[in-house]
Amino acid sequence: MKKKILLIDDEAAFTSMLKLFLESTGEYNVAVENNPHRAVNAAEIHTPHLILLDVIMPELEGSDVADRIRQHPNLNKTPIIFLTATIREDEMQESQGVIADQQFIAKLSNTDFLIDSIEKKIALTHS
Amino acid sequence: MVDQFAIQYQSPLRVLVVEDNPVDLTVIKSMLTGTTDNYTFLKTASTIKTALEIIEEYPIDVVILDLNLPDSQGEKTLQTVHNRFNDLTIVVNTGAYEEELGLHTLSNGAQDFLVKGRYTAYTLNKVLHFAIKRKKLETELTRTVQQVKDAQEQLLQAEKMNVVGILASGIAHEVRNPLATILYGITYLHENIRVEDKNYHHVLKNIKEATKRANDIISDLLDFSKFKKLQLDETNIHHVIKKALSLIQYEIDKKTLQIVNDFQNSIPPIKIDQNRIEQVIVNLLLNAIHATEEGKISIRTYTRTLSNDLTEIPQISRKNFTPGQQALFCSIDDSGSGIPAEDIDQVFYPFFTSRRAKGGIGLGLYVARNIIDIHKGALILKNNEDKGAQAIVVLPYR
Ligand SMILES: Nc1ncnc2c1ncn2[C@@H]1O[C@H](COP(=O)(O)OP(=O)(O)OP(=O)(O)O)[C@@H](O)[C@H]1O
Ligand SMILES: [Mg+2]
């Protein structure tokens, strides 16, 4: 069965490309939400195995979205990976992307590293 | 009495007398040589041309300058000498009915003026010695003022460097989003689309490499200016405002501005990053100064308890505050041009400026808002009802 991923980012062009790429691996079904205010709602509907969440969005920051998801009784176990543009890839890999207990991935990571991180995170939470 | 002074003025002087009237020249020469032998060096010139040549060639302490020469007349004579030899002491020797002109020369580079026929050997000596001393002090003063100005310029430059950090993360975000879009797009094309054209993979490879190069540049920029964490300290906001004012004093001095400080007494200290908040105040003050040709700029500080519906805080920043919370307000109120209605939505955008021709970059407000944001505060900019604009910084007490 394919794994469900919810992708939350206000950049529509970016989300559609990342969705295309992830789905082309044959491993995932990707749902996209470009409005951070509707993020919790989208998560309720799709019940994803994992959420990819942009850090910097106007109006509502990624960390606020994450707080809401984690406070939600049905969603609080859903693993979240933050996507960020303001950290370098090598910085990221030094700490395996874990900063202050949160999993981060550089938006321009090499694609293998992205898949790898997603797989690990899902395996960890659903084992 | 006279003798006492004479002793004081006995250090040897190197004098050049510029005078085309032979009678006047004889009078001066005899006055200079008659009283004392200490004019080790006495040169004369009857035209400005020879005068300039002599000054060029010999070390001269003081020039006694007649303004009306065969090859140059009036104040222009003084200008010519002063502009060419800025550090030279000049005493102007004017005609009997030109006292007003004489006075005028003082603001144009002369240290003193003599009125022909009205001075004695004693006063001439005294005038020359005093003029040299005064010139020396003036030169030192000018140099010191310049040093202070340079130091201020450097401080301001250092302030602007802070900007780079904030800017870098802004650029990283703005540029990397499209880059990431390109990257995932070509990865998809590369792995999933079969195209017969033999150049297809070559083109994709080139795009991918170019994307990577652009990304590396962003990494370098971030590296260079890694946005440092806030350095929070309990701070008296008034110290920060005063420091900001001292940094931009020279901008204030360029205009006829009155800076009014209306500070609340015994304001409670607040936890902020002093350097960054100082930068916010500097940016806001500079904007107020640039917008105001002459008039008043008022800086006010006060603390308030926020209302239950937070109406005093703009919608976008309300998430940073809680109702009933104590907050510190600092407003900068100018009496300048105000912000045109069509610009008001754009002033916070990076690189928006109406002062491009005058060196504006359009980052002042963008940076200020970012700094206030990471302090979990609010920055408000609006037009006054009568004249000018008002910027308000609101910082919460926690
Ligand atoms: N107090 C003010 N009165 C009138 N207009 C203002 C005021 N403050 C800002 N503005 C407008 O907002 C624009 C943007 O301000 P901002 O500080 O971001 O950039 P800048 O001052 O033009 O350039 P710099 O990067 O040097 O600060 C200004 O060019 C000006 O048009
Ligand atoms: Mg400015």
XYZ file of C-alpha atoms and ligand atoms in Angstrom:
557
model
C 0.000 0.000 0.000
C 1.225 3.486 -0.829
C 2.113 5.813 2.037
C 0.112 9.008 2.382
C 1.972 12.284 2.678
C 0.440 15.695 3.314
C 2.489 18.566 1.916
C 1.815 22.004 3.421
C 3.511 24.971 1.756
C 2.160 28.251 0.393
C 4.207 27.973 -2.829
C 1.918 26.248 -5.312
C 4.597 25.745 -7.962
C 6.890 24.113 -5.440
C 4.240 21.788 -4.007
C 3.108 20.594 -7.422
C 6.683 19.734 -8.454
C 7.490 17.981 -5.184
C 4.226 16.036 -5.381
C 5.038 15.003 -8.944
C 8.503 13.862 -7.913
C 7.412 11.952 -4.798
C 4.561 10.189 -6.577
C 6.840 9.213 -9.474
C 8.748 6.944 -7.069
C 5.619 4.807 -6.880
C 5.807 4.788 -3.073
C 3.576 7.678 -2.089
C 0.248 9.378 -2.466
C 0.714 13.091 -1.889
C -2.016 15.552 -0.848
C -1.229 19.247 -1.071
C -2.466 22.175 1.027
C -1.303 25.686 0.069
C -3.258 27.547 2.727
C -1.666 27.112 6.167
C -4.960 28.052 7.854
C -6.560 24.958 6.353
C -3.657 22.686 7.307
C -5.333 21.021 10.309
C -8.465 20.469 8.309
C -6.528 18.881 5.480
C -4.741 16.607 7.953
C -8.084 15.479 9.434
C -9.377 14.597 5.980
C -6.299 12.816 4.626
C -4.951 11.202 7.842
C -1.438 11.083 6.373
C 1.426 8.844 7.516
C 3.627 11.908 7.487
C 3.384 15.677 7.077
C 5.912 17.794 5.193
C 5.554 21.337 6.508
C 7.118 24.587 5.274
C 8.687 26.702 8.037
C 8.224 30.180 6.585
C 4.748 31.052 5.370
C 3.095 34.456 5.523
C 0.264 34.856 8.055
C 0.852 31.566 9.820
C 4.254 30.095 10.568
C 5.095 26.438 10.222
C 5.717 26.121 13.942
C 2.218 27.409 14.714
C 0.703 24.917 12.288
C 2.723 22.148 13.954
C 1.466 23.215 17.400
C -2.126 22.952 16.228
C -1.577 19.526 14.714
C 0.130 18.232 17.831
C -2.691 19.463 20.043
C -5.234 17.632 17.921
C -6.323 14.336 19.549
C -6.421 12.358 16.286
C -3.344 13.888 14.704
C -0.876 14.254 17.557
C 0.998 11.066 16.587
C 1.493 12.101 12.963
C 5.205 12.670 12.322
C 6.149 16.086 10.933
C 9.185 17.004 8.866
C 9.873 20.704 8.444
C 11.030 21.980 5.072
C 13.282 24.988 5.302
C 15.024 27.237 2.831
C 17.201 29.044 5.319
C 19.470 26.230 6.416
C 22.297 24.735 4.435
C 22.228 21.102 3.441
C 25.542 20.180 5.076
C 24.489 21.833 8.347
C 21.401 19.716 8.134
C 23.257 16.472 7.576
C 25.648 17.092 10.443
C 22.774 16.821 12.891
C 20.833 14.394 10.702
C 18.376 17.256 10.417
C 17.367 17.153 14.073
C 17.316 20.596 15.643
C 15.651 21.158 19.006
C 13.995 17.728 18.738
C 12.394 18.626 15.426
C 13.172 17.010 12.102
C 14.234 19.515 9.439
C 15.112 19.078 5.786
C 16.627 21.681 3.497
C 14.296 22.440 0.617
C 17.139 21.841 -1.789
C 18.346 18.582 -0.289
C 19.455 16.010 -2.743
C 16.432 13.946 -3.542
C 17.808 10.693 -2.091
C 18.303 12.335 1.285
C 14.718 13.546 1.228
C 13.323 10.067 0.485
C 15.631 8.559 3.073
C 14.471 10.935 5.792
C 10.817 10.373 4.973
C 11.238 6.603 5.104
C 13.116 6.663 8.413
C 10.623 8.958 10.042
C 7.645 6.855 8.976
C 9.363 3.614 10.024
C 10.132 5.118 13.432
C 6.592 6.218 14.198
C 4.759 3.211 12.830
C 6.920 0.447 14.234
C 53.488 96.476 29.409
C 54.473 96.744 25.807
C 57.829 95.185 26.544
C 56.247 92.170 28.164
C 54.295 91.485 25.005
C 57.330 92.067 22.879
C 59.089 89.249 24.662
C 56.189 86.942 24.109
C 56.187 87.503 20.369
C 59.846 87.025 19.808
C 59.783 83.610 18.212
C 61.072 83.864 14.651
C 58.478 84.086 11.900
C 58.619 83.345 8.218
C 56.547 86.062 6.589
C 55.457 86.777 3.046
C 54.154 90.283 2.304
C 52.018 90.479 -0.809
C 51.675 94.158 -1.700
C 51.839 96.025 -5.010
C 51.973 99.546 -3.589
C 55.665 100.359 -2.920
C 54.829 102.855 -0.167
C 52.641 100.395 1.764
C 55.263 97.709 1.314
C 57.995 99.914 2.764
C 55.812 100.746 5.758
C 55.122 97.105 6.557
C 58.688 96.022 6.025
C 60.029 98.675 8.328
C 57.448 97.815 10.972
C 58.409 94.156 10.810
C 62.148 94.632 10.857
C 62.183 97.709 13.050
C 60.683 96.213 16.196
C 62.605 92.995 16.340
C 65.183 91.009 14.420
C 63.183 87.902 14.640
C 61.764 87.846 11.152
C 64.292 85.340 9.992
C 62.579 85.212 6.691
C 60.881 88.022 4.903
C 59.711 87.628 1.337
C 57.732 90.061 -0.781
C 55.569 89.731 -3.866
C 53.651 92.305 -5.868
C 51.412 89.966 -7.862
C 49.369 86.927 -6.915
C 51.328 84.912 -9.425
C 54.662 85.450 -7.698
C 52.990 85.101 -4.298
C 51.765 81.608 -5.160
C 55.178 80.654 -6.492
C 56.880 81.768 -3.310
C 54.419 79.913 -1.070
C 54.945 76.841 -3.183
C 58.688 77.044 -2.811
C 59.346 78.259 0.746
C 57.963 77.333 4.148
C 55.862 80.342 5.123
C 54.191 80.842 8.518
C 51.992 83.753 7.611
C 51.014 85.820 4.586
C 50.074 89.484 4.785
C 47.812 89.813 1.813
C 46.704 92.951 -0.031
C 43.505 92.045 -1.859
C 43.884 94.424 -4.776
C 46.793 93.315 -6.913
C 47.497 93.912 -10.596
C 46.478 90.337 -11.477
C 43.695 89.705 -8.930
C 41.198 91.921 -7.120
C 38.979 91.781 -4.080
C 37.897 88.645 -2.275
C 38.912 86.488 -5.186
C 42.534 87.101 -4.196
C 41.888 85.594 -0.783
C 39.963 82.683 -2.265
C 42.734 81.842 -4.680
C 45.365 81.670 -1.966
C 43.154 79.948 0.596
C 41.826 77.293 -1.771
C 45.269 76.378 -2.940
C 46.943 76.428 0.490
C 44.340 75.410 3.000
C 46.641 75.226 5.990
C 48.312 78.595 5.451
C 47.715 81.457 7.883
C 46.511 84.557 6.057
C 46.124 88.084 7.405
C 44.379 90.427 4.999
C 45.636 93.971 4.586
C 42.706 96.125 3.456
C 42.345 99.698 2.351
C 41.263 102.340 4.818
C 37.583 102.310 3.837
C 37.090 98.587 3.525
C 36.433 97.482 7.083
C 33.283 95.694 6.087
C 35.105 93.761 3.427
C 37.767 92.998 6.031
C 35.227 91.486 8.386
C 33.883 89.393 5.579
C 37.278 87.880 4.862
C 37.244 86.248 8.289
C 34.593 83.795 7.198
C 36.441 83.081 3.985
C 39.733 81.781 5.204
C 41.557 84.791 6.671
C 42.556 84.672 10.327
C 42.531 88.448 10.807
C 42.526 91.692 8.887
C 44.483 94.896 9.162
C 43.292 98.286 7.989
C 46.041 100.198 6.241
C 47.342 103.178 8.161
C 45.539 102.154 11.340
C 48.020 99.851 12.980
C 51.331 100.135 14.692
C 54.341 97.886 14.616
C 53.242 96.479 17.920
C 49.728 95.559 16.786
C 51.076 94.115 13.562
C 53.342 91.767 15.497
C 50.583 90.776 17.829
C 48.129 90.148 14.992
C 50.582 87.917 13.135
C 51.402 85.775 16.157
C 47.795 85.420 17.189
C 46.748 84.582 13.644
C 49.240 81.735 13.450
C 48.175 80.347 16.805
C 44.527 80.585 15.865
C 45.087 78.893 12.546
C 46.835 76.048 14.291
C 43.921 75.551 16.682
C 41.443 75.786 13.840
C 43.289 73.126 11.866
C 43.347 70.805 14.865
C 39.669 71.369 15.455
C 38.799 70.660 11.842
C 40.804 67.477 11.976
C 39.108 66.341 15.167
C 35.674 67.051 13.769
C 36.566 65.039 10.688
C 37.730 62.130 12.829
C 34.475 62.145 14.760
C 32.532 62.191 11.509
C 34.554 59.282 10.133
C 33.970 57.292 13.294
C 30.240 57.901 13.066
C 30.219 56.838 9.460
C 31.939 53.593 10.407
C 29.515 52.911 13.232
C 26.606 53.363 10.903
C 28.266 51.048 8.404
C 28.602 48.419 11.109
C 24.904 48.823 11.870
C 24.094 48.245 8.245
C 26.156 45.055 8.219
C 23.686 43.600 10.714
C 21.167 44.061 7.987
C 22.933 41.525 5.820
C 22.057 38.677 8.153
C 18.377 39.410 8.103
C 18.479 40.038 4.404
C 20.286 36.790 3.710
C 17.592 34.628 5.253
C 14.995 36.655 3.353
C 16.807 36.063 0.081
C 17.386 32.413 0.900
C 13.669 31.942 1.330
C 12.666 33.908 -1.747
C 15.223 32.369 -4.076
C 15.351 28.807 -2.834
C 11.655 28.201 -3.248
C 11.838 28.627 -7.026
C 15.151 26.768 -7.113
C 13.630 23.823 -5.281
C 10.713 23.885 -7.693
C 13.143 23.655 -10.618
C 15.139 20.904 -8.945
C 12.188 18.586 -8.293
C 10.820 19.385 -11.732
C 13.936 18.263 -13.557
C 14.451 15.260 -11.313
C 10.977 14.153 -12.310
C 11.652 14.769 -15.993
C 14.970 12.984 -15.813
C 13.570 9.846 -14.220
C 10.180 9.555 -15.832
C 10.048 11.108 -19.255
C 11.587 9.353 -22.258
C 12.475 11.744 -25.028
C 14.230 10.775 -28.259
C 16.153 14.024 -28.692
C 19.792 13.236 -27.926
C 20.267 16.609 -26.207
C 17.516 16.005 -23.687
C 19.621 14.618 -20.851
C 22.409 17.029 -21.572
C 20.020 19.966 -21.185
C 18.581 18.597 -17.950
C 22.038 18.035 -16.550
C 23.005 21.632 -17.292
C 19.875 23.014 -15.669
C 20.522 20.880 -12.629
C 24.097 22.096 -12.304
C 23.082 25.728 -12.702
C 20.476 25.274 -9.985
C 23.073 23.802 -7.711
C 25.436 26.700 -8.370
C 22.778 29.255 -7.501
C 22.016 27.317 -4.342
C 25.684 27.316 -3.342
C 25.795 31.078 -3.664
C 22.879 31.368 -1.278
C 24.672 29.023 1.115
C 27.749 31.247 1.028
C 25.655 34.292 1.732
C 23.992 32.607 4.696
C 27.319 31.404 5.929
C 28.807 34.848 5.772
C 26.044 36.385 7.745
C 24.407 33.629 9.713
C 21.504 35.307 11.338
C 22.654 35.320 14.922
C 20.390 34.534 17.797
C 18.942 37.412 19.772
C 21.085 38.586 22.647
C 18.403 39.442 25.201
C 19.193 41.703 28.165
C 17.130 43.767 30.580
C 17.509 47.175 28.976
C 16.533 50.765 29.570
C 14.993 51.776 26.260
C 16.073 55.390 26.782
C 19.735 54.395 26.609
C 19.052 52.671 23.314
C 17.262 55.729 21.908
C 20.067 58.048 22.987
C 22.679 55.807 21.428
C 20.677 55.724 18.192
C 20.418 59.508 18.221
C 24.137 59.933 18.709
C 24.808 57.640 15.759
C 22.811 59.799 13.386
C 23.503 63.218 14.888
C 25.318 64.286 11.737
C 22.216 63.573 9.646
C 20.193 65.731 12.026
C 22.728 68.550 11.799
C 22.336 68.738 8.032
C 18.840 70.162 8.471
C 16.933 72.563 10.687
C 15.354 69.952 12.896
C 14.238 70.009 16.454
C 14.380 66.634 18.202
C 12.009 66.465 21.149
C 12.348 63.643 23.677
C 9.172 62.977 25.610
C 10.251 60.079 27.812
C 8.171 58.423 30.517
C 9.865 58.706 33.889
C 11.181 55.529 35.508
C 10.277 53.281 32.607
C 10.638 49.599 33.569
C 13.558 47.845 31.874
C 12.613 45.498 29.053
C 14.218 42.310 27.751
C 15.483 43.089 24.258
C 18.484 42.711 22.001
C 19.904 46.204 22.391
C 21.891 46.294 19.167
C 19.017 45.193 17.042
C 16.435 47.471 18.615
C 18.936 50.303 18.268
C 19.077 49.488 14.584
C 15.285 49.677 14.369
C 15.295 53.112 16.019
C 18.106 54.286 13.736
C 16.189 53.176 10.644
C 12.965 54.819 11.789
C 14.711 58.045 12.774
C 16.551 58.212 9.458
C 13.250 57.837 7.630
C 11.702 60.627 9.714
C 14.705 62.874 9.068
C 14.753 62.150 5.353
C 11.059 62.980 5.085
C 11.306 66.207 7.079
C 13.021 69.273 5.637
C 12.553 71.397 8.723
C 10.470 71.211 11.868
C 9.989 68.847 14.752
C 10.616 65.155 15.294
C 9.226 63.857 18.590
C 10.294 60.653 20.259
C 7.886 59.455 22.899
C 8.031 56.481 25.242
C 5.283 55.110 27.473
C 3.981 51.858 28.908
C 0.385 50.680 28.610
C -1.764 47.755 29.546
C -3.113 46.297 26.324
C -6.871 46.159 25.892
C -8.887 42.951 25.826
C -9.465 43.013 22.083
C -5.933 44.227 21.245
C -7.304 46.891 18.901
C -4.180 48.986 19.405
C -2.142 46.272 17.687
C -2.503 45.670 13.931
C -4.158 42.365 13.023
C -1.019 40.854 11.574
C 0.944 41.170 14.843
C -1.778 40.289 17.356
C -0.508 36.745 17.693
C 2.521 38.209 19.497
C 0.464 39.713 22.328
C -1.992 38.654 24.983
C -4.890 40.835 26.182
C -4.190 42.763 29.371
C -0.452 42.411 28.887
C 1.955 45.262 29.734
C 3.694 46.706 26.688
C 6.286 49.333 25.942
C 5.486 51.889 23.246
C 8.035 54.029 21.469
C 6.724 56.438 18.856
C 8.645 58.596 16.397
C 6.556 61.401 15.091
C 7.745 63.626 12.247
C 6.336 66.701 10.580
C 7.511 65.812 7.105
C 5.971 64.776 3.804
C 3.920 61.857 5.113
C 3.476 58.680 3.063
C 1.479 58.912 -0.176
C -1.719 56.822 0.007
C -0.655 54.665 -2.928
C 2.632 53.721 -1.212
C 1.371 52.842 2.224
C 0.844 49.150 1.462
C 4.291 48.775 0.000
C 6.650 50.558 2.355
C 7.522 47.374 4.251
C 8.451 45.444 1.118
C 12.156 44.864 0.649
C 13.642 47.254 -1.905
C 10.626 49.548 -1.977
C 11.947 53.103 -1.822
C 10.909 56.526 -3.016
C 14.446 57.739 -2.446
C 16.328 55.623 -4.968
C 17.968 58.696 -6.523
C 19.124 59.841 -3.087
C 20.711 56.543 -2.160
C 17.725 54.809 -0.555
C 17.861 51.016 -0.762
C 14.423 50.263 0.584
C 15.518 47.902 3.332
C 15.119 50.133 6.390
C 11.536 49.237 7.200
C 11.819 45.650 6.011
C 14.695 45.022 8.377
C 12.992 46.933 11.196
C 9.841 44.838 10.893
C 11.847 41.604 10.880
C 13.700 42.594 14.012
C 10.493 43.595 15.769
C 8.879 40.339 14.624
C 11.577 38.185 16.162
C 11.099 40.185 19.376
C 7.424 39.210 19.166
C 6.395 42.858 18.977
C 4.635 45.107 16.493
C 5.737 47.915 14.190
C 3.144 50.408 13.026
C 3.577 53.152 10.441
C 0.814 55.621 9.645
C 0.218 59.169 8.532
C -0.581 61.851 11.081
C -3.872 63.622 10.725
C -2.297 67.016 10.198
C 1.245 66.602 8.947
C 3.955 63.980 8.630
C 4.066 60.330 9.623
C 4.331 58.349 12.816
C 6.163 55.092 13.477
C 5.324 53.131 16.625
C 7.275 50.224 18.051
C 5.373 48.056 20.523
C 7.305 45.553 22.611
C 5.663 43.215 25.124
C 6.898 42.809 28.701
C 7.182 39.135 29.600
N 8.529 58.871 8.127
C 8.267 58.740 6.820
N 7.665 59.734 6.116
C 7.399 59.594 4.792
N 7.697 58.489 4.077
C 8.290 57.464 4.713
C 8.608 57.515 6.109
N 9.179 56.334 6.453
C 9.222 55.594 5.333
N 8.691 56.262 4.283
C 8.558 55.749 2.903
O 8.818 54.363 2.904
C 9.862 54.053 1.983
C 10.609 52.842 2.459
O 11.309 53.117 3.655
P 12.598 52.262 4.005
O 13.176 52.757 5.276
O 12.239 50.820 3.939
O 13.568 52.553 2.786
P 14.382 53.888 2.438
O 14.392 54.801 3.607
O 13.829 54.425 1.173
O 15.832 53.324 2.173
P 16.865 52.711 3.256
O 17.073 51.290 2.843
O 18.079 53.534 3.143
O 16.208 52.797 4.608
C 10.671 55.330 1.895
O 11.391 55.414 0.691
C 9.577 56.396 1.974
O 8.942 56.564 0.746
Mg 14.956 54.107 5.523
